[in-house]
Amino acid sequence: MVGKKSGKALLREEGLERTDNNLNLTTWPQISMINQKNYYTEYLKRDDQLLVLRLQNEENRNLMTKAAKDRDRALAQATRNELPLPDPDAQMEDADAEGEGEETEQEPLGSKTIVIHPGSQNLRIGLASDALPKTIPMVIARRSEKSESELDGGEPRPKRRKRSDGSPREPERMFGEDFASQYHKMCAELKVHMRNNKRRVLPTSKELVVNYNRRTAPEIIPEHNDPSRVEWTETSKDIKQAPEHFTGLAALRIPDESIPRYRLYWPLRYGCYNEGDYPTKTLLYEDIATIIEDAITTDLGLRRKKSWNQYSCVFVIPDIYERTYVTTALEMLLRDFGFARVCFIQESLAATFGSGYSNSCIVDVGAQKTSVCCVEEGMCIENSRINLKYGGADVTETFTRMMLFDHFPYGDFNLNKRHDFLLAEELKQKFCTMNEADISVQLYDFHLRVSGQDTRKYAFKTYDEVILAPSGFFQPSLFENADKLRNRRKLIDRSYDLYDGSPNDPVSAAQVAIYDTIAPPAADESISTAVKIKSEALANGHSASTPLRNQASNPFSRLNNDALETTPRSSVAGSPAPEGSSTPQPNPSTANPTIVNPVDEKVALAARHDSILPIYPLDSAILLSIAHATSLNDERKTRDFLGGIMIVGGGAGQIPGFCAWLEDRLRALRPGFAKDVMVGQPPRELDPMVVVWKGASVFGKLGGTSESWVGRVEFERLGGRVLAYKCMWPW
């Protein structure tokens, strides 16, 4: 009997047996599996794997090599001449300073560094070695069919209401009932406040002002008898020979009825891009570059653009910035202007450098933007940053409205006209004050100078307008806030994360608290939240507890910390579901829980914040910023910030008595810290308008800031991503 053959024998007989000929099935390299219990990688773990850090290390090595060679050379010369050896530490410091500034011994420190601080109304620019910057209006005039005063049918600013037949209303009804009632209320409150402070108040002061201004006629002064006549910018009547644009003060002094017409463009409005006056963002960027380029060539005297590659640039940005704004400025400075390197510094941090403070609460009141930020040991506290959309320009417009309300003798005041705009700024700087001792019926005069007309001298009286207009910082509803968000995001979208597509512009907890206070979340949002909680509870097979009622957000809840540790808190959970309930429950498989995409939530939240105008009283904003900068129980740090409040900027720093008025309001809001509140201006009699620029110039001359500079090689290879390694704050 033949036995059963095995499988291998059958395969051998049929010629199908597998034989090993030591040949691989493929020439593709085979990678063994990773031991998942213990594996390690060095990807992006060392400094030499990052281009930015590698270039920085190479630069440091070059400086050390140069310092060693200089020391050897000095050693050889000292041996030959029998002179004492130089100090090696001093040699290293000199080499660092020379390598970072690229300056020779004959040139002063900072002479190759340009400091640029753009604002909504003024541009401050100069070399880091200069004592003070050049202040230039941030405006450009381009040829157009109509000037800005002729747009919208020649509608003046401030806007006046008219009758049905088109005739103007009386001054008391010219600006609406809301403004009139608020103005009268503030006048009455001021009288009560002055009486409480034992100040003399005449009951007929307002009538004296109105009756005098109503019957005053101007005095005509011939132009040849005016010693302070204005030199207006001359334009050629030939359109082909007329310049395409003017910048700075020359643009503001172009007559409104010039031939050809010129229209003024302000590229920055309320601390961000002015997207409403431009059809494309290319023209917007071009105007910003043109204004800065003309300032460098004309005011700094650097007319050869080919030599700009020898200069570095320090660029000042807002505390709460937009990433698109920073990356666009970086590209403009390195590619268009050709600077050797660029670094950025935030406004509040630059203010502390300029004043010499290490810990301070910086209140920067500009022309159209007010920012509050707490700085501690050279770093801006992120959650304390606040950006408010009002400033000195709103005070100018409100002061004009109040004077027109009181029958100002020059009734055709129009801030859209260039000569009236310059006149309004002059009147505000001369007469506005917050000293109660100066509040009385005062007689003043001013000169109205218009191109092609004789000078007119007006006499007028004022009473409480000079103090009520700056009081709008503490009652911002007095300002005209209707068109401040017009055409927002029309040209330039917000920045988005490269990986998940969510908005990545910096936010602040204090700023979000202001948004929630101005416009609390709608009721439908709370309802949707309750429905979502209930659906999730039902999906888990449990009874849905009663959700908490959506409470209105209070930004000062952090300040009310009395007896915080001793008083027990109530439960934050809702009421529990009854036990043994016979209520039938739905099948968990049929429940449809609401799934919310976190990216969509972030996009919706950013869109909601863009639609809210951040208008908030200045004194409350300062306390809110300090509350988010300190922990709940850290009274020492709170006292330090309350005692180090510093006012900078040209919007309020030039108003007499503003610091004392702000101190009184802060003490009234925080009586427990009344002895610690102190509001001051920059030391050493430094102008508050130039403190930020001065601090940026000091930063540009420091020897330990080499890691903050962005070079052209780094930018060409990494683009805007290089800022994540170069910024002193979390990018």
PDB file of N, CA, C and O in Angstrom, residues 195-253:
ATOM      1  N   ARG A 195     -19.621 123.515  42.173  1.00  0.00           N
ATOM      2  CA  ARG A 195     -20.148 124.036  43.441  1.00  0.00           C
ATOM      3  C   ARG A 195     -19.683 123.177  44.610  1.00  0.00           C
ATOM      4  O   ARG A 195     -19.381 123.704  45.691  1.00  0.00           O
ATOM      5  N   ASN A 196     -19.618 121.861  44.398  1.00  0.00           N
ATOM      6  CA  ASN A 196     -19.136 120.991  45.469  1.00  0.00           C
ATOM      7  C   ASN A 196     -17.669 121.265  45.797  1.00  0.00           C
ATOM      8  O   ASN A 196     -17.232 121.049  46.941  1.00  0.00           O
ATOM      9  N   ASN A 197     -16.918 121.705  44.824  1.00  0.00           N
ATOM     10  CA  ASN A 197     -15.507 122.036  45.042  1.00  0.00           C
ATOM     11  C   ASN A 197     -15.292 123.504  45.405  1.00  0.00           C
ATOM     12  O   ASN A 197     -14.164 124.004  45.323  1.00  0.00           O
ATOM     13  N   LYS A 198     -16.376 124.200  45.806  1.00  0.00           N
ATOM     14  CA  LYS A 198     -16.314 125.591  46.251  1.00  0.00           C
ATOM     15  C   LYS A 198     -15.844 126.526  45.141  1.00  0.00           C
ATOM     16  O   LYS A 198     -15.114 127.497  45.380  1.00  0.00           O
ATOM     17  N   ARG A 199     -16.248 126.216  43.910  1.00  0.00           N
ATOM     18  CA  ARG A 199     -15.932 127.098  42.788  1.00  0.00           C
ATOM     19  C   ARG A 199     -17.111 128.024  42.522  1.00  0.00           C
ATOM     20  O   ARG A 199     -18.280 127.636  42.671  1.00  0.00           O
ATOM     21  N   ARG A 200     -16.801 129.226  42.089  1.00  0.00           N
ATOM     22  CA  ARG A 200     -17.855 130.196  41.804  1.00  0.00           C
ATOM     23  C   ARG A 200     -18.443 129.903  40.432  1.00  0.00           C
ATOM     24  O   ARG A 200     -17.722 129.769  39.445  1.00  0.00           O
ATOM     25  N   VAL A 201     -19.781 129.830  40.386  1.00  0.00           N
ATOM     26  CA  VAL A 201     -20.498 129.537  39.151  1.00  0.00           C
ATOM     27  C   VAL A 201     -21.547 130.617  38.949  1.00  0.00           C
ATOM     28  O   VAL A 201     -22.434 130.802  39.794  1.00  0.00           O
ATOM     29  N   LEU A 202     -21.440 131.332  37.850  1.00  0.00           N
ATOM     30  CA  LEU A 202     -22.431 132.358  37.525  1.00  0.00           C
ATOM     31  C   LEU A 202     -23.618 131.712  36.824  1.00  0.00           C
ATOM     32  O   LEU A 202     -23.441 130.921  35.905  1.00  0.00           O
ATOM     33  N   PRO A 203     -24.829 132.034  37.213  1.00  0.00           N
ATOM     34  CA  PRO A 203     -26.001 131.387  36.596  1.00  0.00           C
ATOM     35  C   PRO A 203     -26.228 131.813  35.154  1.00  0.00           C
ATOM     36  O   PRO A 203     -26.900 131.110  34.405  1.00  0.00           O
ATOM     37  N   THR A 204     -25.706 132.974  34.749  1.00  0.00           N
ATOM     38  CA  THR A 204     -25.959 133.477  33.388  1.00  0.00           C
ATOM     39  C   THR A 204     -24.721 133.365  32.504  1.00  0.00           C
ATOM     40  O   THR A 204     -24.601 134.105  31.525  1.00  0.00           O
ATOM     41  N   SER A 205     -23.812 132.482  32.823  1.00  0.00           N
ATOM     42  CA  SER A 205     -22.573 132.380  32.035  1.00  0.00           C
ATOM     43  C   SER A 205     -22.862 131.945  30.602  1.00  0.00           C
ATOM     44  O   SER A 205     -22.308 132.492  29.645  1.00  0.00           O
ATOM     45  N   LYS A 206     -23.740 130.967  30.429  1.00  0.00           N
ATOM     46  CA  LYS A 206     -24.039 130.465  29.094  1.00  0.00           C
ATOM     47  C   LYS A 206     -24.716 131.523  28.245  1.00  0.00           C
ATOM     48  O   LYS A 206     -24.429 131.656  27.050  1.00  0.00           O
ATOM     49  N   GLU A 207     -25.622 132.285  28.847  1.00  0.00           N
ATOM     50  CA  GLU A 207     -26.310 133.329  28.084  1.00  0.00           C
ATOM     51  C   GLU A 207     -25.335 134.421  27.647  1.00  0.00           C
ATOM     52  O   GLU A 207     -25.458 134.965  26.537  1.00  0.00           O
ATOM     53  N   LEU A 208     -24.351 134.736  28.486  1.00  0.00           N
ATOM     54  CA  LEU A 208     -23.355 135.737  28.093  1.00  0.00           C
ATOM     55  C   LEU A 208     -22.559 135.288  26.880  1.00  0.00           C
ATOM     56  O   LEU A 208     -22.290 136.072  25.960  1.00  0.00           O
ATOM     57  N   VAL A 209     -22.189 134.002  26.851  1.00  0.00           N
ATOM     58  CA  VAL A 209     -21.414 133.477  25.724  1.00  0.00           C
ATOM     59  C   VAL A 209     -22.246 133.493  24.448  1.00  0.00           C
ATOM     60  O   VAL A 209     -21.784 133.939  23.390  1.00  0.00           O
ATOM     61  N   VAL A 210     -23.489 133.023  24.528  1.00  0.00           N
ATOM     62  CA  VAL A 210     -24.330 132.930  23.332  1.00  0.00           C
ATOM     63  C   VAL A 210     -24.643 134.314  22.777  1.00  0.00           C
ATOM     64  O   VAL A 210     -24.559 134.553  21.564  1.00  0.00           O
ATOM     65  N   ASN A 211     -24.993 135.265  23.643  1.00  0.00           N
ATOM     66  CA  ASN A 211     -25.336 136.606  23.169  1.00  0.00           C
ATOM     67  C   ASN A 211     -24.139 137.315  22.552  1.00  0.00           C
ATOM     68  O   ASN A 211     -24.288 138.046  21.555  1.00  0.00           O
ATOM     69  N   TYR A 212     -22.953 137.103  23.102  1.00  0.00           N
ATOM     70  CA  TYR A 212     -21.772 137.758  22.527  1.00  0.00           C
ATOM     71  C   TYR A 212     -21.405 137.144  21.176  1.00  0.00           C
ATOM     72  O   TYR A 212     -21.125 137.860  20.207  1.00  0.00           O
ATOM     73  N   ASN A 213     -21.388 135.820  21.094  1.00  0.00           N
ATOM     74  CA  ASN A 213     -21.013 135.179  19.834  1.00  0.00           C
ATOM     75  C   ASN A 213     -22.016 135.436  18.726  1.00  0.00           C
ATOM     76  O   ASN A 213     -21.658 135.459  17.545  1.00  0.00           O
ATOM     77  N   ARG A 214     -23.280 135.658  19.099  1.00  0.00           N
ATOM     78  CA  ARG A 214     -24.312 135.829  18.079  1.00  0.00           C
ATOM     79  C   ARG A 214     -24.167 137.151  17.338  1.00  0.00           C
ATOM     80  O   ARG A 214     -24.461 137.236  16.145  1.00  0.00           O
ATOM     81  N   ARG A 215     -23.676 138.176  18.013  1.00  0.00           N
ATOM     82  CA  ARG A 215     -23.635 139.496  17.387  1.00  0.00           C
ATOM     83  C   ARG A 215     -22.223 139.930  16.967  1.00  0.00           C
ATOM     84  O   ARG A 215     -22.022 141.077  16.558  1.00  0.00           O
ATOM     85  N   THR A 216     -21.240 139.032  17.070  1.00  0.00           N
ATOM     86  CA  THR A 216     -19.868 139.390  16.740  1.00  0.00           C
ATOM     87  C   THR A 216     -19.661 139.312  15.239  1.00  0.00           C
ATOM     88  O   THR A 216     -20.048 138.333  14.579  1.00  0.00           O
ATOM     89  N   ALA A 217     -19.016 140.340  14.681  1.00  0.00           N
ATOM     90  CA  ALA A 217     -18.688 140.386  13.253  1.00  0.00           C
ATOM     91  C   ALA A 217     -17.174 140.301  13.103  1.00  0.00           C
ATOM     92  O   ALA A 217     -16.419 140.796  13.953  1.00  0.00           O
ATOM     93  N   PRO A 218     -16.673 139.701  12.016  1.00  0.00           N
ATOM     94  CA  PRO A 218     -15.220 139.571  11.850  1.00  0.00           C
ATOM     95  C   PRO A 218     -14.567 140.886  11.434  1.00  0.00           C
ATOM     96  O   PRO A 218     -15.199 141.778  10.864  1.00  0.00           O
ATOM     97  N   GLU A 219     -13.285 140.974  11.721  1.00  0.00           N
ATOM     98  CA  GLU A 219     -12.471 142.111  11.299  1.00  0.00           C
ATOM     99  C   GLU A 219     -11.603 141.686  10.115  1.00  0.00           C
ATOM    100  O   GLU A 219     -10.895 140.677  10.193  1.00  0.00           O
ATOM    101  N   ILE A 220     -11.670 142.432   9.042  1.00  0.00           N
ATOM    102  CA  ILE A 220     -10.944 142.087   7.817  1.00  0.00           C
ATOM    103  C   ILE A 220      -9.525 142.658   7.902  1.00  0.00           C
ATOM    104  O   ILE A 220      -9.339 143.851   8.182  1.00  0.00           O
ATOM    105  N   ILE A 221      -8.527 141.793   7.674  1.00  0.00           N
ATOM    106  CA  ILE A 221      -7.120 142.194   7.677  1.00  0.00           C
ATOM    107  C   ILE A 221      -6.547 141.896   6.297  1.00  0.00           C
ATOM    108  O   ILE A 221      -6.579 140.743   5.859  1.00  0.00           O
ATOM    109  N   PRO A 222      -6.050 142.880   5.586  1.00  0.00           N
ATOM    110  CA  PRO A 222      -5.435 142.601   4.272  1.00  0.00           C
ATOM    111  C   PRO A 222      -4.267 141.633   4.413  1.00  0.00           C
ATOM    112  O   PRO A 222      -3.600 141.569   5.450  1.00  0.00           O
ATOM    113  N   GLU A 223      -4.032 140.881   3.352  1.00  0.00           N
ATOM    114  CA  GLU A 223      -3.014 139.835   3.418  1.00  0.00           C
ATOM    115  C   GLU A 223      -1.624 140.406   3.646  1.00  0.00           C
ATOM    116  O   GLU A 223      -0.813 139.806   4.353  1.00  0.00           O
ATOM    117  N   HIS A 224      -1.353 141.610   3.093  1.00  0.00           N
ATOM    118  CA  HIS A 224      -0.019 142.177   3.265  1.00  0.00           C
ATOM    119  C   HIS A 224       0.203 142.715   4.681  1.00  0.00           C
ATOM    120  O   HIS A 224       1.344 142.982   5.063  1.00  0.00           O
ATOM    121  N   ASN A 225      -0.878 142.858   5.473  1.00  0.00           N
ATOM    122  CA  ASN A 225      -0.743 143.306   6.858  1.00  0.00           C
ATOM    123  C   ASN A 225      -0.769 142.149   7.858  1.00  0.00           C
ATOM    124  O   ASN A 225      -0.740 142.391   9.071  1.00  0.00           O
ATOM    125  N   ASP A 226      -0.842 140.914   7.349  1.00  0.00           N
ATOM    126  CA  ASP A 226      -0.885 139.740   8.223  1.00  0.00           C
ATOM    127  C   ASP A 226       0.529 139.188   8.375  1.00  0.00           C
ATOM    128  O   ASP A 226       1.085 138.614   7.427  1.00  0.00           O
ATOM    129  N   PRO A 227       1.148 139.338   9.544  1.00  0.00           N
ATOM    130  CA  PRO A 227       2.533 138.852   9.689  1.00  0.00           C
ATOM    131  C   PRO A 227       2.638 137.334   9.744  1.00  0.00           C
ATOM    132  O   PRO A 227       3.712 136.788   9.514  1.00  0.00           O
ATOM    133  N   SER A 228       1.533 136.642  10.029  1.00  0.00           N
ATOM    134  CA  SER A 228       1.563 135.179  10.158  1.00  0.00           C
ATOM    135  C   SER A 228       0.799 134.497   9.035  1.00  0.00           C
ATOM    136  O   SER A 228       0.176 133.449   9.230  1.00  0.00           O
ATOM    137  N   ARG A 229       0.829 135.091   7.867  1.00  0.00           N
ATOM    138  CA  ARG A 229       0.093 134.502   6.750  1.00  0.00           C
ATOM    139  C   ARG A 229       0.697 133.143   6.367  1.00  0.00           C
ATOM    140  O   ARG A 229       1.884 132.889   6.547  1.00  0.00           O
ATOM    141  N   VAL A 230      -0.152 132.296   5.818  1.00  0.00           N
ATOM    142  CA  VAL A 230       0.219 130.921   5.506  1.00  0.00           C
ATOM    143  C   VAL A 230       0.752 130.855   4.088  1.00  0.00           C
ATOM    144  O   VAL A 230       0.201 131.473   3.159  1.00  0.00           O
ATOM    145  N   GLU A 231       1.826 130.094   3.927  1.00  0.00           N
ATOM    146  CA  GLU A 231       2.375 129.847   2.599  1.00  0.00           C
ATOM    147  C   GLU A 231       1.689 128.614   2.019  1.00  0.00           C
ATOM    148  O   GLU A 231       1.992 127.485   2.379  1.00  0.00           O
ATOM    149  N   TRP A 232       0.737 128.834   1.125  1.00  0.00           N
ATOM    150  CA  TRP A 232      -0.014 127.738   0.539  1.00  0.00           C
ATOM    151  C   TRP A 232       0.811 127.041  -0.542  1.00  0.00           C
ATOM    152  O   TRP A 232       1.675 127.638  -1.175  1.00  0.00           O
ATOM    153  N   THR A 233       0.531 125.768  -0.722  1.00  0.00           N
ATOM    154  CA  THR A 233       1.236 124.980  -1.733  1.00  0.00           C
ATOM    155  C   THR A 233       0.758 125.397  -3.118  1.00  0.00           C
ATOM    156  O   THR A 233      -0.448 125.381  -3.395  1.00  0.00           O
ATOM    157  N   GLU A 234       1.685 125.755  -3.969  1.00  0.00           N
ATOM    158  CA  GLU A 234       1.357 126.185  -5.325  1.00  0.00           C
ATOM    159  C   GLU A 234       1.324 124.984  -6.247  1.00  0.00           C
ATOM    160  O   GLU A 234       2.214 124.138  -6.235  1.00  0.00           O
ATOM    161  N   THR A 235       0.285 124.914  -7.065  1.00  0.00           N
ATOM    162  CA  THR A 235       0.136 123.860  -8.063  1.00  0.00           C
ATOM    163  C   THR A 235       0.040 124.488  -9.434  1.00  0.00           C
ATOM    164  O   THR A 235      -0.506 125.585  -9.599  1.00  0.00           O
ATOM    165  N   SER A 236       0.578 123.804 -10.416  1.00  0.00           N
ATOM    166  CA  SER A 236       0.532 124.299 -11.784  1.00  0.00           C
ATOM    167  C   SER A 236      -0.861 124.104 -12.355  1.00  0.00           C
ATOM    168  O   SER A 236      -1.490 123.049 -12.178  1.00  0.00           O
ATOM    169  N   LYS A 237      -1.361 125.126 -13.039  1.00  0.00           N
ATOM    170  CA  LYS A 237      -2.685 125.021 -13.645  1.00  0.00           C
ATOM    171  C   LYS A 237      -2.695 124.097 -14.848  1.00  0.00           C
ATOM    172  O   LYS A 237      -3.761 123.639 -15.268  1.00  0.00           O
ATOM    173  N   ASP A 238      -1.528 123.835 -15.400  1.00  0.00           N
ATOM    174  CA  ASP A 238      -1.427 122.884 -16.498  1.00  0.00           C
ATOM    175  C   ASP A 238      -1.452 121.470 -15.919  1.00  0.00           C
ATOM    176  O   ASP A 238      -0.596 121.102 -15.124  1.00  0.00           O
ATOM    177  N   ILE A 239      -2.446 120.706 -16.328  1.00  0.00           N
ATOM    178  CA  ILE A 239      -2.610 119.373 -15.754  1.00  0.00           C
ATOM    179  C   ILE A 239      -1.408 118.495 -16.058  1.00  0.00           C
ATOM    180  O   ILE A 239      -0.999 117.667 -15.242  1.00  0.00           O
ATOM    181  N   LYS A 240      -0.797 118.675 -17.206  1.00  0.00           N
ATOM    182  CA  LYS A 240       0.336 117.833 -17.571  1.00  0.00           C
ATOM    183  C   LYS A 240       1.561 118.130 -16.710  1.00  0.00           C
ATOM    184  O   LYS A 240       2.379 117.248 -16.459  1.00  0.00           O
ATOM    185  N   GLN A 241       1.705 119.378 -16.271  1.00  0.00           N
ATOM    186  CA  GLN A 241       2.867 119.746 -15.468  1.00  0.00           C
ATOM    187  C   GLN A 241       2.608 119.658 -13.963  1.00  0.00           C
ATOM    188  O   GLN A 241       3.553 119.727 -13.180  1.00  0.00           O
ATOM    189  N   ALA A 242       1.358 119.499 -13.559  1.00  0.00           N
ATOM    190  CA  ALA A 242       1.043 119.420 -12.128  1.00  0.00           C
ATOM    191  C   ALA A 242       1.548 118.100 -11.554  1.00  0.00           C
ATOM    192  O   ALA A 242       1.459 117.049 -12.208  1.00  0.00           O
ATOM    193  N   PRO A 243       2.119 118.113 -10.341  1.00  0.00           N
ATOM    194  CA  PRO A 243       2.606 116.866  -9.735  1.00  0.00           C
ATOM    195  C   PRO A 243       1.460 115.886  -9.489  1.00  0.00           C
ATOM    196  O   PRO A 243       0.299 116.266  -9.293  1.00  0.00           O
ATOM    197  N   GLU A 244       1.826 114.618  -9.508  1.00  0.00           N
ATOM    198  CA  GLU A 244       0.823 113.577  -9.284  1.00  0.00           C
ATOM    199  C   GLU A 244       0.357 113.560  -7.834  1.00  0.00           C
ATOM    200  O   GLU A 244      -0.802 113.254  -7.555  1.00  0.00           O
ATOM    201  N   HIS A 245       1.246 113.887  -6.913  1.00  0.00           N
ATOM    202  CA  HIS A 245       0.877 113.800  -5.507  1.00  0.00           C
ATOM    203  C   HIS A 245       1.724 114.763  -4.686  1.00  0.00           C
ATOM    204  O   HIS A 245       2.799 115.200  -5.113  1.00  0.00           O
ATOM    205  N   PHE A 246       1.205 115.086  -3.492  1.00  0.00           N
ATOM    206  CA  PHE A 246       1.912 115.813  -2.442  1.00  0.00           C
ATOM    207  C   PHE A 246       1.731 115.027  -1.149  1.00  0.00           C
ATOM    208  O   PHE A 246       0.692 114.375  -0.943  1.00  0.00           O
ATOM    209  N   THR A 247       2.698 115.104  -0.282  1.00  0.00           N
ATOM    210  CA  THR A 247       2.624 114.395   0.993  1.00  0.00           C
ATOM    211  C   THR A 247       2.909 115.358   2.139  1.00  0.00           C
ATOM    212  O   THR A 247       3.525 116.408   1.951  1.00  0.00           O
ATOM    213  N   GLY A 248       2.455 114.963   3.323  1.00  0.00           N
ATOM    214  CA  GLY A 248       2.773 115.720   4.526  1.00  0.00           C
ATOM    215  C   GLY A 248       2.047 117.045   4.605  1.00  0.00           C
ATOM    216  O   GLY A 248       0.906 117.214   4.151  1.00  0.00           O
ATOM    217  N   LEU A 249       2.725 118.017   5.191  1.00  0.00           N
ATOM    218  CA  LEU A 249       2.128 119.335   5.396  1.00  0.00           C
ATOM    219  C   LEU A 249       1.848 120.038   4.084  1.00  0.00           C
ATOM    220  O   LEU A 249       0.903 120.835   3.986  1.00  0.00           O
ATOM    221  N   ALA A 250       2.648 119.756   3.047  1.00  0.00           N
ATOM    222  CA  ALA A 250       2.383 120.357   1.736  1.00  0.00           C
ATOM    223  C   ALA A 250       1.032 119.927   1.196  1.00  0.00           C
ATOM    224  O   ALA A 250       0.352 120.707   0.509  1.00  0.00           O
ATOM    225  N   ALA A 251       0.600 118.703   1.492  1.00  0.00           N
ATOM    226  CA  ALA A 251      -0.712 118.248   1.035  1.00  0.00           C
ATOM    227  C   ALA A 251      -1.835 118.967   1.771  1.00  0.00           C
ATOM    228  O   ALA A 251      -2.877 119.288   1.179  1.00  0.00           O
ATOM    229  N   LEU A 252      -1.648 119.245   3.068  1.00  0.00           N
ATOM    230  CA  LEU A 252      -2.690 119.932   3.831  1.00  0.00           C
ATOM    231  C   LEU A 252      -2.817 121.401   3.443  1.00  0.00           C
ATOM    232  O   LEU A 252      -3.853 122.020   3.724  1.00  0.00           O
ATOM    233  N   ARG A 253      -1.791 121.967   2.832  1.00  0.00           N
ATOM    234  CA  ARG A 253      -1.829 123.383   2.465  1.00  0.00           C
ATOM    235  C   ARG A 253      -2.118 123.600   0.986  1.00  0.00           C
ATOM    236  O   ARG A 253      -1.838 124.663   0.450  1.00  0.00           O
TER     237      ARG A 253
END
